[in-house]
Amino acid sequence: MPQRPEQKSEPITIPAALQSAHDGFLRHMRLERSRSEHTLRAYSSDITNLLTYAIPRGAQTLEGIDLPLLRTWLMTLQESGLARATLSRRSASIRSFLAWALRENLIDTNPASRLQSPKREQRLPHVLQSNQIQRMFDAPPRPTNQGNTDTKEPTAEERALADRNTLILELLYATAIRVGELVSLDIDSLDLDRRTLRVIGKGDKERTVPFGQPALNALDNWLRRSRPTLRNEHSGPALLLGKRGKRLDARQAREVVSKALADLGDTAARGPHALRHSAATHLLDRGADLRAVQEILGHSSLATTQLYTHVSVERLKESYQRAHPRA
């Protein structure tokens, strides 16, 4: 089986011209396209993977990367067992990189413009049933790391963390925002009278998202009773706080959601995206307009939102198979 390009026995030195192009592209994506650090890391990994494959094959500049080399690179990755989703992402990264290089006059032609990659598998996301959502919110809230195990009465800090965890779940399901958007919220992102959030999404695009009465109740408990318990000089304007009073990070929020979903015991769904998927699907199941859901989710393309219509159809088919006497 061919070896993956990144598993070379000896480290490969990237020539200055290629390293400069790599760094310039990332700088462009950070400063001019406002890409997240997570996305920048993926770009860097994908481009470096290609360069370390291309350099031993004679490419010392970008002009040395041609279409046959790109195709053999992708074929090698595919034969090594890399997932189709990763292959698709890597080829998309390289297309963006070389398109930028063409605009910057670093190359005369873009060989990646004719590069085809395997289509991503369109797996339907895990979607929670309405009764599972209700059970999740009915469960007694508690912090993920229960420190006070010797006494029955929770401390003020434990009550505050429990209220925060409830708010995390309520906001993620009520608004279908991403976990990164959630932990980036400040107090002034809220409009409690109108029951809306001002969210900064991908590409620094701002959108307004509504939420319902249960989320408003959770916000009231958190702001009035529990946030002051955790707040300190490090808190700043952050809406959600960690145990030490600093802004909550995405990893901690994921732990809260994964724990709540695992406690249900009857779903494979894990992590904040499961609540985002579920909220979008439930909205469409109950007749919400597709473009309204697109706006709530912050999708730039309606085609991305249409995935949830397929989820709804699958759920409909499952119900039909279970219930219809001649299914």
GROMACS .gro file of C-alpha atoms in nm:
model
  327
    1MET     CA    1   0.000   0.000   0.000
    2PRO     CA    2   0.142   0.344  -0.086
    3GLN     CA    3   0.271   0.541   0.207
    4ARG     CA    4   0.093   0.863   0.307
    5PRO     CA    5   0.290   1.172   0.206
    6GLU     CA    6   0.308   1.293   0.566
    7GLN     CA    7   0.475   0.972   0.688
    8LYS     CA    8   0.821   1.031   0.536
    9SER     CA    9   1.101   0.890   0.749
   10GLU     CA   10   1.306   1.210   0.731
   11PRO     CA   11   1.177   1.568   0.762
   12ILE     CA   12   1.167   1.761   0.436
   13THR     CA   13   1.300   2.115   0.419
   14ILE     CA   14   1.058   2.342   0.235
   15PRO     CA   15   1.239   2.585  -0.001
   16ALA     CA   16   1.208   2.953   0.084
   17ALA     CA   17   0.991   3.032  -0.220
   18LEU     CA   18   0.735   2.766  -0.129
   19GLN     CA   19   0.739   2.859   0.238
   20SER     CA   20   0.685   3.224   0.148
   21ALA     CA   21   0.385   3.131  -0.067
   22HIS     CA   22   0.243   2.916   0.213
   23ASP     CA   23   0.280   3.199   0.466
   24GLY     CA   24   0.144   3.464   0.227
   25PHE     CA   25  -0.169   3.262   0.156
   26LEU     CA   26  -0.240   3.210   0.526
   27ARG     CA   27  -0.185   3.579   0.592
   28HIS     CA   28  -0.433   3.662   0.315
   29MET     CA   29  -0.693   3.421   0.454
   30ARG     CA   30  -0.650   3.559   0.806
   31LEU     CA   31  -0.645   3.932   0.735
   32GLU     CA   32  -0.855   3.968   0.421
   33ARG     CA   33  -1.091   3.672   0.443
   34SER     CA   34  -1.123   3.659   0.826
   35ARG     CA   35  -1.086   3.282   0.842
   36SER     CA   36  -1.083   3.121   1.186
   37GLU     CA   37  -0.770   2.978   1.345
   38HIS     CA   38  -0.919   2.630   1.304
   39THR     CA   39  -0.963   2.685   0.929
   40LEU     CA   40  -0.613   2.834   0.898
   41ARG     CA   41  -0.463   2.528   1.066
   42ALA     CA   42  -0.646   2.303   0.818
   43TYR     CA   43  -0.519   2.511   0.522
   44SER     CA   44  -0.164   2.499   0.654
   45SER     CA   45  -0.177   2.122   0.709
   46ASP     CA   46  -0.319   2.055   0.362
   47ILE     CA   47  -0.071   2.279   0.180
   48THR     CA   48   0.225   2.143   0.377
   49ASN     CA   49   0.112   1.789   0.295
   50LEU     CA   50   0.120   1.869  -0.076
   51LEU     CA   51   0.456   2.049  -0.058
   52THR     CA   52   0.626   1.764   0.129
   53TYR     CA   53   0.499   1.531  -0.143
   54ALA     CA   54   0.599   1.758  -0.430
   55ILE     CA   55   0.949   1.862  -0.318
   56PRO     CA   56   1.114   1.516  -0.349
   57ARG     CA   57   0.959   1.497  -0.694
   58GLY     CA   58   1.145   1.805  -0.815
   59ALA     CA   59   0.911   2.093  -0.725
   60GLN     CA   60   1.125   2.372  -0.580
   61THR     CA   61   0.880   2.648  -0.677
   62LEU     CA   62   0.505   2.665  -0.734
   63GLU     CA   63   0.566   2.636  -1.110
   64GLY     CA   64   0.689   2.282  -1.045
   65ILE     CA   65   0.345   2.176  -0.923
   66ASP     CA   66   0.148   2.063  -1.226
   67LEU     CA   67  -0.176   1.873  -1.282
   68PRO     CA   68  -0.020   1.523  -1.310
   69LEU     CA   69   0.159   1.577  -0.978
   70LEU     CA   70  -0.163   1.693  -0.812
   71ARG     CA   71  -0.348   1.388  -0.942
   72THR     CA   72  -0.084   1.142  -0.821
   73TRP     CA   73  -0.079   1.319  -0.483
   74LEU     CA   74  -0.455   1.275  -0.445
   75MET     CA   75  -0.440   0.917  -0.570
   76THR     CA   76  -0.169   0.834  -0.314
   77LEU     CA   77  -0.379   0.983  -0.036
   78GLN     CA   78  -0.685   0.794  -0.153
   79GLU     CA   79  -0.503   0.461  -0.172
   80SER     CA   80  -0.365   0.515   0.178
   81GLY     CA   81  -0.723   0.502   0.310
   82LEU     CA   82  -0.784   0.869   0.376
   83ALA     CA   83  -1.153   0.950   0.415
   84ARG     CA   84  -1.331   1.107   0.119
   85ALA     CA   85  -1.427   1.409   0.328
   86THR     CA   86  -1.060   1.474   0.404
   87LEU     CA   87  -0.962   1.423   0.039
   88SER     CA   88  -1.228   1.670  -0.066
   89ARG     CA   89  -1.109   1.925   0.189
   90ARG     CA   90  -0.745   1.890   0.088
   91SER     CA   91  -0.815   1.934  -0.281
   92ALA     CA   92  -1.036   2.236  -0.204
   93SER     CA   93  -0.755   2.387   0.003
   94ILE     CA   94  -0.508   2.343  -0.281
   95ARG     CA   95  -0.750   2.494  -0.535
   96SER     CA   96  -0.787   2.800  -0.312
   97PHE     CA   97  -0.411   2.821  -0.255
   98LEU     CA   98  -0.317   2.803  -0.623
   99ALA     CA   99  -0.600   3.036  -0.727
  100TRP     CA  100  -0.454   3.291  -0.485
  101ALA     CA  101  -0.104   3.227  -0.623
  102LEU     CA  102  -0.232   3.297  -0.975
  103ARG     CA  103  -0.386   3.628  -0.863
  104GLU     CA  104  -0.057   3.720  -0.697
  105ASN     CA  105   0.134   3.640  -1.020
  106LEU     CA  106   0.331   3.365  -0.846
  107ILE     CA  107   0.229   3.122  -1.123
  108ASP     CA  108   0.122   3.170  -1.485
  109THR     CA  109  -0.152   2.905  -1.488
  110ASN     CA  110  -0.349   2.728  -1.218
  111PRO     CA  111  -0.324   2.348  -1.262
  112ALA     CA  112  -0.574   2.290  -0.981
  113SER     CA  113  -0.854   2.450  -1.186
  114ARG     CA  114  -0.888   2.112  -1.362
  115LEU     CA  115  -0.836   1.903  -1.050
  116GLN     CA  116  -1.125   1.675  -0.957
  117SER     CA  117  -1.157   1.520  -0.615
  118PRO     CA  118  -1.385   1.251  -0.474
  119LYS     CA  119  -1.722   1.386  -0.370
  120ARG     CA  120  -1.780   1.400   0.001
  121GLU     CA  121  -2.010   1.143   0.151
  122GLN     CA  122  -2.329   1.322   0.244
  123ARG     CA  123  -2.401   1.159   0.575
  124LEU     CA  124  -2.719   1.264   0.744
  125PRO     CA  125  -2.649   1.414   1.086
  126HIS     CA  126  -2.777   1.262   1.407
  127VAL     CA  127  -3.105   1.426   1.500
  128LEU     CA  128  -3.260   1.407   1.845
  129GLN     CA  129  -3.629   1.328   1.879
  130SER     CA  130  -3.846   1.590   2.048
  131ASN     CA  131  -3.896   1.366   2.351
  132GLN     CA  132  -3.519   1.327   2.387
  133ILE     CA  133  -3.478   1.703   2.384
  134GLN     CA  134  -3.745   1.732   2.653
  135ARG     CA  135  -3.577   1.466   2.867
  136MET     CA  136  -3.245   1.645   2.832
  137PHE     CA  137  -3.395   1.966   2.969
  138ASP     CA  138  -3.591   1.782   3.239
  139ALA     CA  139  -3.274   1.625   3.380
  140PRO     CA  140  -3.135   1.798   3.691
  141PRO     CA  141  -2.863   2.039   3.574
  142ARG     CA  142  -2.518   1.987   3.721
  143PRO     CA  143  -2.161   2.096   3.647
  144THR     CA  144  -1.946   1.859   3.442
  145ASN     CA  145  -1.683   1.840   3.720
  146GLN     CA  146  -1.874   1.801   4.043
  147GLY     CA  147  -1.628   1.902   4.310
  148ASN     CA  148  -1.846   1.894   4.621
  149THR     CA  149  -1.925   1.521   4.646
  150ASP     CA  150  -1.933   1.493   5.026
  151THR     CA  151  -2.233   1.716   5.095
  152LYS     CA  152  -2.587   1.697   4.966
  153GLU     CA  153  -2.636   2.071   4.942
  154PRO     CA  154  -2.457   2.221   4.639
  155THR     CA  155  -2.231   2.519   4.690
  156ALA     CA  156  -2.301   2.857   4.530
  157GLU     CA  157  -2.032   2.785   4.272
  158GLU     CA  158  -2.187   2.449   4.184
  159ARG     CA  159  -2.530   2.608   4.146
  160ALA     CA  160  -2.377   2.872   3.920
  161LEU     CA  161  -2.208   2.611   3.701
  162ALA     CA  162  -2.532   2.412   3.682
  163ASP     CA  163  -2.720   2.725   3.569
  164ARG     CA  164  -2.450   2.793   3.312
  165ASN     CA  165  -2.472   2.438   3.178
  166THR     CA  166  -2.849   2.469   3.144
  167LEU     CA  167  -2.801   2.797   2.956
  168ILE     CA  168  -2.549   2.636   2.719
  169LEU     CA  169  -2.801   2.367   2.624
  170GLU     CA  170  -3.093   2.609   2.601
  171LEU     CA  171  -2.912   2.859   2.379
  172LEU     CA  172  -2.761   2.600   2.147
  173TYR     CA  173  -3.097   2.435   2.084
  174ALA     CA  174  -3.304   2.756   2.085
  175THR     CA  175  -3.083   2.942   1.837
  176ALA     CA  176  -2.898   2.664   1.646
  177ILE     CA  177  -2.577   2.867   1.667
  178ARG     CA  178  -2.233   2.708   1.645
  179VAL     CA  179  -2.039   2.643   1.963
  180GLY     CA  180  -1.771   2.894   1.859
  181GLU     CA  181  -2.041   3.156   1.814
  182LEU     CA  182  -2.188   3.068   2.153
  183VAL     CA  183  -1.868   3.116   2.353
  184SER     CA  184  -1.794   3.441   2.165
  185LEU     CA  185  -2.116   3.605   2.288
  186ASP     CA  186  -2.088   3.911   2.509
  187ILE     CA  187  -2.356   4.045   2.737
  188ASP     CA  188  -2.429   4.326   2.493
  189SER     CA  189  -2.494   4.061   2.225
  190LEU     CA  190  -2.831   4.012   2.397
  191ASP     CA  191  -3.155   4.196   2.337
  192LEU     CA  192  -3.372   4.050   2.612
  193ASP     CA  193  -3.675   4.265   2.527
  194ARG     CA  194  -3.683   4.140   2.169
  195ARG     CA  195  -3.547   3.795   2.267
  196THR     CA  196  -3.269   3.800   2.007
  197LEU     CA  197  -2.894   3.741   1.991
  198ARG     CA  198  -2.646   3.928   1.775
  199VAL     CA  199  -2.412   3.660   1.644
  200ILE     CA  200  -2.080   3.702   1.462
  201GLY     CA  201  -2.048   3.400   1.234
  202LYS     CA  202  -1.802   3.272   0.976
  203GLY     CA  203  -1.624   3.542   0.779
  204ASP     CA  204  -1.720   3.796   1.049
  205LYS     CA  205  -2.076   3.803   0.913
  206GLU     CA  206  -2.327   3.934   1.163
  207ARG     CA  207  -2.679   3.797   1.197
  208THR     CA  208  -2.965   3.827   1.445
  209VAL     CA  209  -3.114   3.507   1.585
  210PRO     CA  210  -3.433   3.479   1.793
  211PHE     CA  211  -3.481   3.260   2.099
  212GLY     CA  212  -3.780   3.151   2.306
  213GLN     CA  213  -3.908   3.180   2.660
  214PRO     CA  214  -3.717   2.881   2.808
  215ALA     CA  215  -3.387   3.029   2.690
  216LEU     CA  216  -3.493   3.369   2.827
  217ASN     CA  217  -3.564   3.208   3.166
  218ALA     CA  218  -3.222   3.040   3.162
  219LEU     CA  219  -3.058   3.372   3.073
  220ASP     CA  220  -3.239   3.547   3.356
  221ASN     CA  221  -3.122   3.286   3.610
  222TRP     CA  222  -2.766   3.310   3.481
  223LEU     CA  223  -2.739   3.689   3.465
  224ARG     CA  224  -2.925   3.766   3.785
  225ARG     CA  225  -2.814   3.485   4.012
  226SER     CA  226  -2.519   3.284   3.883
  227ARG     CA  227  -2.287   3.488   3.662
  228PRO     CA  228  -2.211   3.727   3.951
  229THR     CA  229  -2.092   3.424   4.153
  230LEU     CA  230  -1.825   3.336   3.895
  231ARG     CA  231  -1.742   3.687   3.774
  232ASN     CA  232  -1.402   3.837   3.854
  233GLU     CA  233  -1.150   4.081   3.708
  234HIS     CA  234  -1.081   3.842   3.418
  235SER     CA  235  -1.443   3.810   3.305
  236GLY     CA  236  -1.475   4.117   3.086
  237PRO     CA  237  -1.796   4.135   2.881
  238ALA     CA  238  -1.815   3.756   2.819
  239LEU     CA  239  -2.164   3.613   2.859
  240LEU     CA  240  -2.053   3.261   2.953
  241LEU     CA  241  -1.782   3.209   3.213
  242GLY     CA  242  -1.569   2.916   3.321
  243LYS     CA  243  -1.506   2.807   3.677
  244ARG     CA  244  -1.220   3.056   3.716
  245GLY     CA  245  -1.424   3.347   3.586
  246LYS     CA  246  -1.267   3.369   3.240
  247ARG     CA  247  -1.459   3.343   2.914
  248LEU     CA  248  -1.580   2.987   2.861
  249ASP     CA  249  -1.391   2.807   2.584
  250ALA     CA  250  -1.543   2.586   2.316
  251ARG     CA  251  -1.391   2.267   2.460
  252GLN     CA  252  -1.569   2.317   2.791
  253ALA     CA  253  -1.899   2.384   2.616
  254ARG     CA  254  -1.859   2.066   2.410
  255GLU     CA  255  -1.802   1.866   2.728
  256VAL     CA  256  -2.124   2.000   2.876
  257VAL     CA  257  -2.329   1.900   2.570
  258SER     CA  258  -2.164   1.561   2.524
  259LYS     CA  259  -2.228   1.477   2.891
  260ALA     CA  260  -2.595   1.575   2.864
  261LEU     CA  261  -2.643   1.367   2.548
  262ALA     CA  262  -2.457   1.067   2.689
  263ASP     CA  263  -2.681   1.078   2.998
  264LEU     CA  264  -2.984   1.025   2.772
  265GLY     CA  265  -2.857   0.675   2.705
  266ASP     CA  266  -3.050   0.621   2.382
  267THR     CA  267  -2.876   0.834   2.119
  268ALA     CA  268  -2.546   0.828   1.934
  269ALA     CA  269  -2.563   1.206   1.896
  270ARG     CA  270  -2.273   1.387   2.060
  271GLY     CA  271  -2.154   1.745   2.080
  272PRO     CA  272  -2.304   2.088   2.009
  273HIS     CA  273  -2.360   2.023   1.640
  274ALA     CA  274  -2.618   1.760   1.731
  275LEU     CA  275  -2.830   2.034   1.890
  276ARG     CA  276  -2.777   2.259   1.587
  277HIS     CA  277  -2.883   1.978   1.351
  278SER     CA  278  -3.180   1.892   1.568
  279ALA     CA  279  -3.303   2.251   1.599
  280ALA     CA  280  -3.284   2.305   1.221
  281THR     CA  281  -3.464   1.979   1.149
  282HIS     CA  282  -3.737   2.045   1.405
  283LEU     CA  283  -3.794   2.392   1.260
  284LEU     CA  284  -3.842   2.246   0.913
  285ASP     CA  285  -4.057   1.961   1.045
  286ARG     CA  286  -4.293   2.222   1.187
  287GLY     CA  287  -4.321   2.421   0.868
  288ALA     CA  288  -4.048   2.685   0.896
  289ASP     CA  289  -3.945   2.848   0.568
  290LEU     CA  290  -3.617   2.711   0.430
  291ARG     CA  291  -3.469   3.058   0.376
  292ALA     CA  292  -3.560   3.161   0.730
  293VAL     CA  293  -3.374   2.855   0.860
  294GLN     CA  294  -3.081   2.945   0.633
  295GLU     CA  295  -3.069   3.289   0.795
  296ILE     CA  296  -3.087   3.144   1.147
  297LEU     CA  297  -2.806   2.898   1.075
  298GLY     CA  298  -2.590   3.157   0.902
  299HIS     CA  299  -2.539   2.947   0.589
  300SER     CA  300  -2.408   3.139   0.289
  301SER     CA  301  -2.559   2.883   0.051
  302LEU     CA  302  -2.916   2.756   0.050
  303ALA     CA  303  -2.783   2.420  -0.072
  304THR     CA  304  -2.618   2.365   0.266
  305THR     CA  305  -2.946   2.427   0.447
  306GLN     CA  306  -3.126   2.188   0.213
  307LEU     CA  307  -2.945   1.899   0.380
  308TYR     CA  308  -3.196   1.934   0.661
  309THR     CA  309  -3.487   1.879   0.424
  310HIS     CA  310  -3.333   1.538   0.346
  311VAL     CA  311  -3.313   1.468   0.719
  312SER     CA  312  -3.682   1.553   0.755
  313VAL     CA  313  -3.776   1.325   0.464
  314GLU     CA  314  -3.579   1.039   0.619
  315ARG     CA  315  -3.761   1.088   0.948
  316LEU     CA  316  -4.093   1.091   0.763
  317LYS     CA  317  -4.004   0.765   0.588
  318GLU     CA  318  -3.907   0.603   0.918
  319SER     CA  319  -4.239   0.704   1.072
  320TYR     CA  320  -4.425   0.570   0.769
  321GLN     CA  321  -4.242   0.236   0.787
  322ARG     CA  322  -4.324   0.201   1.156
  323ALA     CA  323  -4.687   0.307   1.139
  324HIS     CA  324  -4.843   0.224   0.800
  325PRO     CA  325  -5.007  -0.122   0.787
  326ARG     CA  326  -4.899  -0.173   0.423
  327ALA     CA  327  -4.558  -0.008   0.443
   0.00000   0.00000   0.00000
